[in-house]
mmCIF file of C-alpha atoms in Angstrom:
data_model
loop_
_atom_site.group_PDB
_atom_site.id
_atom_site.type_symbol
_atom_site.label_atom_id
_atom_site.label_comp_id
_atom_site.label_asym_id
_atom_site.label_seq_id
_atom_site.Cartn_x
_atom_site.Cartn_y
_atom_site.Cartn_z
ATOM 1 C CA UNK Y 1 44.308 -38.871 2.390
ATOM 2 C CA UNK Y 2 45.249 -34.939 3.165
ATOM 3 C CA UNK Y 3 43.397 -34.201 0.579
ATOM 4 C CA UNK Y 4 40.245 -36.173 0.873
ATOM 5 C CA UNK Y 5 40.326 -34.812 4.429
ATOM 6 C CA UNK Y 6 39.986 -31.439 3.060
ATOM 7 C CA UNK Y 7 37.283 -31.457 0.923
ATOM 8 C CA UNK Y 8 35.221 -33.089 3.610
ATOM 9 C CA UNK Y 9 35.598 -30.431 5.782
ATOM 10 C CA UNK Y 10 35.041 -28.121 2.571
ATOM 11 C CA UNK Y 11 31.608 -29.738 2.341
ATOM 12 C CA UNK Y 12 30.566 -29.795 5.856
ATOM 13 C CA UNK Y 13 31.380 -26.188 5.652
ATOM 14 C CA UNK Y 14 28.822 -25.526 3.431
ATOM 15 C CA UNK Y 15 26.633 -27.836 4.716
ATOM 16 C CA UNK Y 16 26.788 -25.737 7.580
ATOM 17 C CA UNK Y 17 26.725 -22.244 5.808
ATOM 18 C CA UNK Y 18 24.154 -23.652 3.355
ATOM 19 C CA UNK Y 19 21.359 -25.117 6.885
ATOM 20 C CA UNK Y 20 22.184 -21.516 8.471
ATOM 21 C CA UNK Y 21 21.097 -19.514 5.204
ATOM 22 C CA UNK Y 22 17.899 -21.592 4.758
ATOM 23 C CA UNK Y 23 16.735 -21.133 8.816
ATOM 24 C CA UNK Y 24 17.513 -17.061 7.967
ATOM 25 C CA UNK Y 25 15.428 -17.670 5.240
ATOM 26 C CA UNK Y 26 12.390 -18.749 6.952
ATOM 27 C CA UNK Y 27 13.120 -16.918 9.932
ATOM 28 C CA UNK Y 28 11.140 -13.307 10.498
ATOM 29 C CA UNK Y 29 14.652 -11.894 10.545
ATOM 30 C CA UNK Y 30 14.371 -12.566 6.290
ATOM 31 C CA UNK Y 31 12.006 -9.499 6.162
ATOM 32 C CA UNK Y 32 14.206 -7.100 7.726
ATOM 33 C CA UNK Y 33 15.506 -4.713 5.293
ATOM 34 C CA UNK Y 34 19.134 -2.810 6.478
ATOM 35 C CA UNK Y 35 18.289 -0.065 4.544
ATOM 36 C CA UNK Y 36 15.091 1.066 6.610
ATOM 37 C CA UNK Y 37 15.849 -0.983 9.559
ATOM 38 C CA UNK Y 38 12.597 -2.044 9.921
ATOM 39 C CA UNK Y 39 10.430 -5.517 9.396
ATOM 40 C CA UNK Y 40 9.140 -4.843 6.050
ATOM 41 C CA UNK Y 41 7.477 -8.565 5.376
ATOM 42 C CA UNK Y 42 6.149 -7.735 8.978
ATOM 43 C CA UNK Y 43 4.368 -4.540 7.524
ATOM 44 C CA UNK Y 44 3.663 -5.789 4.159
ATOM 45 C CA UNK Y 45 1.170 -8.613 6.056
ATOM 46 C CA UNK Y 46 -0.016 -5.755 8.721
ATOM 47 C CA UNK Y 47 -1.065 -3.696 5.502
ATOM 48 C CA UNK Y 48 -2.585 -6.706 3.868
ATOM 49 C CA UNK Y 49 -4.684 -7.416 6.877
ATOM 50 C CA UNK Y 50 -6.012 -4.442 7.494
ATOM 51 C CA UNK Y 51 -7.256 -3.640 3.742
ATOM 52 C CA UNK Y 52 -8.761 -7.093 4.004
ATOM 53 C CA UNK Y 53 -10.464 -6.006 7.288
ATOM 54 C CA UNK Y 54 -8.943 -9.097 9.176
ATOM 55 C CA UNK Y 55 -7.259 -6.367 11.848
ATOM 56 C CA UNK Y 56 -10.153 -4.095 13.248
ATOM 57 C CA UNK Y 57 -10.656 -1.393 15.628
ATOM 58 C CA UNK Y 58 -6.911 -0.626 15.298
ATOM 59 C CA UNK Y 59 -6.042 2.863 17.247
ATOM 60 C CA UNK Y 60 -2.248 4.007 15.332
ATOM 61 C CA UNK Y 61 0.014 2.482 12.589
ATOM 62 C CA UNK Y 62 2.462 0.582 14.252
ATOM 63 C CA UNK Y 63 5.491 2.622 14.860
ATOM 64 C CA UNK Y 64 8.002 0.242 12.987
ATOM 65 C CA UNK Y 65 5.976 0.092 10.155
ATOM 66 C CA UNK Y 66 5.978 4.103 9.326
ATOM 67 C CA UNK Y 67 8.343 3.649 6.329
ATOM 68 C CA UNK Y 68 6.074 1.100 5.095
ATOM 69 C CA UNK Y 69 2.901 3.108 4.912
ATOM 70 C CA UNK Y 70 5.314 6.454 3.704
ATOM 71 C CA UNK Y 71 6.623 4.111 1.116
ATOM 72 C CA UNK Y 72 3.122 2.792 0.083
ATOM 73 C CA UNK Y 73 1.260 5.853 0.133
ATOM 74 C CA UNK Y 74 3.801 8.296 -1.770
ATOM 75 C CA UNK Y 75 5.951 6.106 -3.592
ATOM 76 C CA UNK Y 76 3.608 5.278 -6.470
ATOM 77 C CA UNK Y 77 2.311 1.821 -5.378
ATOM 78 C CA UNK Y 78 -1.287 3.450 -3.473
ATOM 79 C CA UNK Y 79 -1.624 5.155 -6.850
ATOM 80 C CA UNK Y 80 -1.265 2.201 -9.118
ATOM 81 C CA UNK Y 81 -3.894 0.426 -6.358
ATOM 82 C CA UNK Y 82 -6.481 3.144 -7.293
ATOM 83 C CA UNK Y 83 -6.196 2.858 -10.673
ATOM 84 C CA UNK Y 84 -6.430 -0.716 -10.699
ATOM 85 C CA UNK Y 85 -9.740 -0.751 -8.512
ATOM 86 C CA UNK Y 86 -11.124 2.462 -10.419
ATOM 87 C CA UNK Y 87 -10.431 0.828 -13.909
ATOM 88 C CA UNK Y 88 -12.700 -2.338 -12.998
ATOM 89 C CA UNK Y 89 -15.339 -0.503 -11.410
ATOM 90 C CA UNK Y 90 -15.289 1.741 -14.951
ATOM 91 C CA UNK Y 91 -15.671 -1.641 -16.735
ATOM 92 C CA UNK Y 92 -18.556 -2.468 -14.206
ATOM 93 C CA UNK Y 93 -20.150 0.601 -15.103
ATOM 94 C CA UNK Y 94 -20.158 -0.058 -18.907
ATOM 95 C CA UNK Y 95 -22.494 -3.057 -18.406
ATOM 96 C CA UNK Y 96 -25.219 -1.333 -16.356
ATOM 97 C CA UNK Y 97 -28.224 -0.289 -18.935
ATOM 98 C CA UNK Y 98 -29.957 2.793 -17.312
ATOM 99 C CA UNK Y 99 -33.870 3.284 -16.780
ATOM 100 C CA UNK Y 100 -35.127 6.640 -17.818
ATOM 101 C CA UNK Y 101 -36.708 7.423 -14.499
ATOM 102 C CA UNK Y 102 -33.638 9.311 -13.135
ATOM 103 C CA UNK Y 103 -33.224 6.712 -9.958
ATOM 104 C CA UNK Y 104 -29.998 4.822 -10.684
ATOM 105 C CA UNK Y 105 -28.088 6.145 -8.098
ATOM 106 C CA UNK Y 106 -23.785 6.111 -7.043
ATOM 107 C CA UNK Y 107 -22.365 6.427 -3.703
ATOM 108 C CA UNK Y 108 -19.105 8.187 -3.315
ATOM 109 C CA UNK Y 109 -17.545 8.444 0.385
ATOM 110 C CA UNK Y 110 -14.942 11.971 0.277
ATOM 111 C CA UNK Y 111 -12.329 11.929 2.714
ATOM 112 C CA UNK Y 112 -9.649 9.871 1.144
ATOM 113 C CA UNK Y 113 -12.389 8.513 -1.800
ATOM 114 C CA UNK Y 114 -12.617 11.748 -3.645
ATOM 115 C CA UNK Y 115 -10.333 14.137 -1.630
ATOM 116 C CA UNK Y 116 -7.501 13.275 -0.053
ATOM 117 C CA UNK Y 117 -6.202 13.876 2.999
ATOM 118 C CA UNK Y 118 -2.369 12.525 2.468
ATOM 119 C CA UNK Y 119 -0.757 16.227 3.263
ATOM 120 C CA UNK Y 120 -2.432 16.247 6.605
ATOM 121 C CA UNK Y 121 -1.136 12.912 7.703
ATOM 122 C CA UNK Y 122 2.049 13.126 6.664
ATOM 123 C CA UNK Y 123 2.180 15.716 9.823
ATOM 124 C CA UNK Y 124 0.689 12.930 11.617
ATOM 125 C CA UNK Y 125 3.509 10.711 10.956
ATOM 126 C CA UNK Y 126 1.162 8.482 8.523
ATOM 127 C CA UNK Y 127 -1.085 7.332 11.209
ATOM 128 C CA UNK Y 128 1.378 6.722 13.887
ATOM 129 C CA UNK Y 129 -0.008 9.576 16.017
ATOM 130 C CA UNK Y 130 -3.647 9.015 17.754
ATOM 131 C CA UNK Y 131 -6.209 10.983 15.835
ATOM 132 C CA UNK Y 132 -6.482 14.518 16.516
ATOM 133 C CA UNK Y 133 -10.547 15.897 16.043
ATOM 134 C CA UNK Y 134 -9.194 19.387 16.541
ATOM 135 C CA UNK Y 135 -5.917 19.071 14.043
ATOM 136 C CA UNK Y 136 -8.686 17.745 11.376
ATOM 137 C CA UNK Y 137 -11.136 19.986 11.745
ATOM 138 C CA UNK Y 138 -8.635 22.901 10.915
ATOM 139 C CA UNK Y 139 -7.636 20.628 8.245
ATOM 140 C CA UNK Y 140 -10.626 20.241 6.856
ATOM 141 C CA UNK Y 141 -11.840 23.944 6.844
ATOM 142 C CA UNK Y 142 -8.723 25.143 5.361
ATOM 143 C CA UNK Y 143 -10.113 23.360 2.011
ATOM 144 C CA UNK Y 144 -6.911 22.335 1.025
ATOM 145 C CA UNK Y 145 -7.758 18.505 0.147
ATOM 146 C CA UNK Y 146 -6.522 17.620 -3.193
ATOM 147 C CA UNK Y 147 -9.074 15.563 -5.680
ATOM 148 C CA UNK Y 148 -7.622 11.770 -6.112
ATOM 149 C CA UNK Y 149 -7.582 11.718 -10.029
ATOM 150 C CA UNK Y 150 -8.572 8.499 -10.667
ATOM 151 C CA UNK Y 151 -11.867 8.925 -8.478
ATOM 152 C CA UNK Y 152 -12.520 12.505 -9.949
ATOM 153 C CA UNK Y 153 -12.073 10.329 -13.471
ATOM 154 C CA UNK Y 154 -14.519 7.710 -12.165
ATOM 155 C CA UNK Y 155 -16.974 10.609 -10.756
ATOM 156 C CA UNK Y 156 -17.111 12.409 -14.136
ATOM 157 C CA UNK Y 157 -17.991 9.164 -15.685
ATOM 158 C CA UNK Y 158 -20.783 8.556 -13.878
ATOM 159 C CA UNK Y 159 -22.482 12.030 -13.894
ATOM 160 C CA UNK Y 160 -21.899 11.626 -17.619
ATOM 161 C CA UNK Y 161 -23.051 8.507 -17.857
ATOM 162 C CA UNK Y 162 -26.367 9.590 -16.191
ATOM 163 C CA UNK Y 163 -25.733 8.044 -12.669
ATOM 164 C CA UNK Y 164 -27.219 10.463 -9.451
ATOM 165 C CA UNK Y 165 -24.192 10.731 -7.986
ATOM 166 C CA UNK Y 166 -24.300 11.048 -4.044
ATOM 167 C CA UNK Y 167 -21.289 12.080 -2.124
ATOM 168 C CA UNK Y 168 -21.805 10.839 1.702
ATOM 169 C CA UNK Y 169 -19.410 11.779 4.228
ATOM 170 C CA UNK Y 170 -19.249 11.823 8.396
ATOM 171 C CA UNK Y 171 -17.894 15.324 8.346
ATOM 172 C CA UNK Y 172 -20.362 17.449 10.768
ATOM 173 C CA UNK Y 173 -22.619 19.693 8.358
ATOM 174 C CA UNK Y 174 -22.913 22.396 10.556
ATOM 175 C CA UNK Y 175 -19.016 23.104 10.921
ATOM 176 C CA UNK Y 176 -17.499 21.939 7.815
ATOM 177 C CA UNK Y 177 -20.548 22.062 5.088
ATOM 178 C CA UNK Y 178 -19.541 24.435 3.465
ATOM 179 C CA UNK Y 179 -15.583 24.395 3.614
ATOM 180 C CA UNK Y 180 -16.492 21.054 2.231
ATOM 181 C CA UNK Y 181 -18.304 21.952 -0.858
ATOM 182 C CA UNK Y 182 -16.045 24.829 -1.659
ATOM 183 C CA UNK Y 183 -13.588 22.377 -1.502
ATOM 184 C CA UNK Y 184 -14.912 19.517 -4.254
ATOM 185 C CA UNK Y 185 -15.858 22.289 -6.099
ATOM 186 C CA UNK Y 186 -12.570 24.110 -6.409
ATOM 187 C CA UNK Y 187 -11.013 20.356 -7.141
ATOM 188 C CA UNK Y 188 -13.374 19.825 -10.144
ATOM 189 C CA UNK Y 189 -16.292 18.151 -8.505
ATOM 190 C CA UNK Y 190 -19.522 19.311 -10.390
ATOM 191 C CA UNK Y 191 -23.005 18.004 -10.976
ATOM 192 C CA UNK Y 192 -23.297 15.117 -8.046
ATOM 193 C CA UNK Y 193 -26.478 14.866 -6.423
ATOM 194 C CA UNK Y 194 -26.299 15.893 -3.249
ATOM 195 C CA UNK Y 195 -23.534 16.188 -0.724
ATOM 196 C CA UNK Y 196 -24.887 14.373 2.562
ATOM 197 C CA UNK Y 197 -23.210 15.540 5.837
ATOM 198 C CA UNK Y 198 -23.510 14.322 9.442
ATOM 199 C CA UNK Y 199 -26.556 16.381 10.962
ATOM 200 C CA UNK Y 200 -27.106 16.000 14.637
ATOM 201 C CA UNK Y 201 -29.223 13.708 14.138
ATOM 202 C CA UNK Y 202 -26.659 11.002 13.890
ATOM 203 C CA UNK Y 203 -24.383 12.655 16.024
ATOM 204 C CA UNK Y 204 -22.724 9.932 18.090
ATOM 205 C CA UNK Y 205 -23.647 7.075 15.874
ATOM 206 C CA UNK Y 206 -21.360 4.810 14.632
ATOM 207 C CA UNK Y 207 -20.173 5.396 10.706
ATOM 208 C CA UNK Y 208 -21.701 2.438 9.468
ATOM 209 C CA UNK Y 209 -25.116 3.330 11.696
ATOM 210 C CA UNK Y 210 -25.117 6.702 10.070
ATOM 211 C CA UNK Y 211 -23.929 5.340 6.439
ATOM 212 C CA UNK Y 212 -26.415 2.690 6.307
ATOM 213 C CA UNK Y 213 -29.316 5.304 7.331
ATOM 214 C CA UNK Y 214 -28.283 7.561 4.757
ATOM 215 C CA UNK Y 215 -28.895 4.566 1.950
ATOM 216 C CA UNK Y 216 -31.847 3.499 3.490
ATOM 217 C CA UNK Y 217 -33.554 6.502 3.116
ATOM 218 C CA UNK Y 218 -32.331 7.071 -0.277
ATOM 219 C CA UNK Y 219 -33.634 3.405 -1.516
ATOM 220 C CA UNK Y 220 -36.757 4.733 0.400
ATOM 221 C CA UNK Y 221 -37.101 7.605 -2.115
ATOM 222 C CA UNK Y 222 -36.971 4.891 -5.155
ATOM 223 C CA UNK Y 223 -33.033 5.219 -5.304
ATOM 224 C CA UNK Y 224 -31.655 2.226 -6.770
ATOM 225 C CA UNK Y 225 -27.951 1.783 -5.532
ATOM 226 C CA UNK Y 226 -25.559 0.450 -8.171
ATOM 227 C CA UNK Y 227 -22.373 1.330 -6.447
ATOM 228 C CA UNK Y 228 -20.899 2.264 -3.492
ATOM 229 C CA UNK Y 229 -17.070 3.275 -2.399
ATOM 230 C CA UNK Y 230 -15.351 4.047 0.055
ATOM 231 C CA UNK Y 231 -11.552 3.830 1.892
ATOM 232 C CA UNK Y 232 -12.989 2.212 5.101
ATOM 233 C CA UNK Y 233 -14.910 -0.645 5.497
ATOM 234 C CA UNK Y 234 -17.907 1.322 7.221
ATOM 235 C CA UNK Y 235 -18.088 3.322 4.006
ATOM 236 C CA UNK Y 236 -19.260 -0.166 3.031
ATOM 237 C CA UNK Y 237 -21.156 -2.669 5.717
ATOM 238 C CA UNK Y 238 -24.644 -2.365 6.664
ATOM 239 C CA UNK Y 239 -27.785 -2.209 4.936
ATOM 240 C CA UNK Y 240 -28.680 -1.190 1.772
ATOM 241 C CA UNK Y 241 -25.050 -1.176 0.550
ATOM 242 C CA UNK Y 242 -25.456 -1.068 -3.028
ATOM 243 C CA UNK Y 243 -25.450 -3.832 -5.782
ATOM 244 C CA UNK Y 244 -21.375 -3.627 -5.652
ATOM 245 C CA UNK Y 245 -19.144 -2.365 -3.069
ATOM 246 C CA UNK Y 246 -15.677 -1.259 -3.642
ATOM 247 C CA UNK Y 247 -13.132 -0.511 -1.147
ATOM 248 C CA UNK Y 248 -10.004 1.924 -1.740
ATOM 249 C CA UNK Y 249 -6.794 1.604 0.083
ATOM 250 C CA UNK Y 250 -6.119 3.128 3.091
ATOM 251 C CA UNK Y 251 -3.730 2.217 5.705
ATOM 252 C CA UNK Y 252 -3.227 5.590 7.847
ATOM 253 C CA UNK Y 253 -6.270 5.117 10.104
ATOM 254 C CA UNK Y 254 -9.354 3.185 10.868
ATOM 255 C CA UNK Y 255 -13.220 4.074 11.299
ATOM 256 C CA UNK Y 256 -15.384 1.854 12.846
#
């Protein structure tokens, strides 16, 4: 009887034990991780959501998820992203057949597309701190943005391949033209196009405004976009966007 007594209470025990592991399970308190202290299923969905451009107009990285996006952008996984998106838009390019006029034209965006910009917001805490025009601009004119491999791969491709390449970028031409083309140059970038900077003429306008003005006028000069990429979804929306689109990762900051 003693002993029968026992071993019910053994199993309700568990029971117990057993209910209370599977509600910790489903609970958000399952994503915490003790070794950051922070809720990394929390940041894994906030990363997720913005790439998929489900989160918008989004100011800062959330504070708790800083060892997230550190994590993600220098512990190999952004990399292996690239690489993955770069590879299928090399397989894309393989099954394009080329007119002879010279008019099969490639968009490239450059901050954080063919240069990167990773050193700089590391300082900024990974996008934690509120942009800083002045801290970028210094940045930027210091020419000190490394070339992301796998897009200086992809680029070289292309301008073998016979593709006009065009670089487009929101950096202001008048300040940081030509910090920006010593820069791409010194990081291996020969032969594009023509590097398109913001004149005053779009000052003030919204990226995709000024983006999708730039492609209109260069399907207005017989241009015929095959690709287009970019880190931000602005890079990408609009008209004239290009027969394929192809978004990079990039979780440090937003550009409407």
């Amino acid at each position: 009887m003693i002993i029968r007594r026992m071993q019910r209470i053994r199993e309700a025990v568990v029971l117990i034990l057993l209910t209370i592991c599977s509600k910790a399970a489903n609970s958000k308190a399952h994503w915490w991780r003790p070794e950051t202290g922070e809720a990394w299923g929390y940041c894994l969905s906030w990363r997720l959501a913005v790439e998929a451009n489900n989160i918008r107009a989004w100011r800062t990285v959330p504070t708790e998820c800083l060892r997230h996006v550190e994590t993600y952008m220098i512990g190999g996984q952004y990399e292996r992203d690239v690489t993955l998106i770069v590879d299928n838009i090399w397989n894309y390019v393989d099954t394009i057949t080329l007119s002879n006029d010279g008019f099969d034209a490639w968009i490239l965006d450059v901050d954080d597309t063919c240069i990167s910009n990773l050193f700089y917001y590391r300082g900024k805490r990974y996008g934690c701190e509120p942009f800083d025009p002045l801290g970028f601009k210094a940045w930027a004119l210091s020419g000190e943005s490394p070339a992301i491999p796998d897009v200086l791969r992809l680029f070289n491709k292309l301008v073998e391949t016979g593709f006009k390449v065009f670089l487009v970028t929101g950096r202001d031409e008048q300040t940081l033209g030509q910090a920006t083309i010593e820069n791409l140059e010194n990081q291996g970038y020969f032969g594009y196009q023509r590097l398109i900077l913001r004149s005053g003429a779009y000052k003030g306008l919204s990226a995709i405004t000024y983006k999708s003005a730039i492609r209109k006028q260069l399907v207005g000069e017989g241009y015929r976009i095959w690709g287009n990429v970019g880190d931000q979804w602005s890079d990408l929306q609009g008209e004239c966007a290009g027969n394929r689109t192809f978004k990079l990762p990039n979780p440090m900051y937003f550009i409407p």
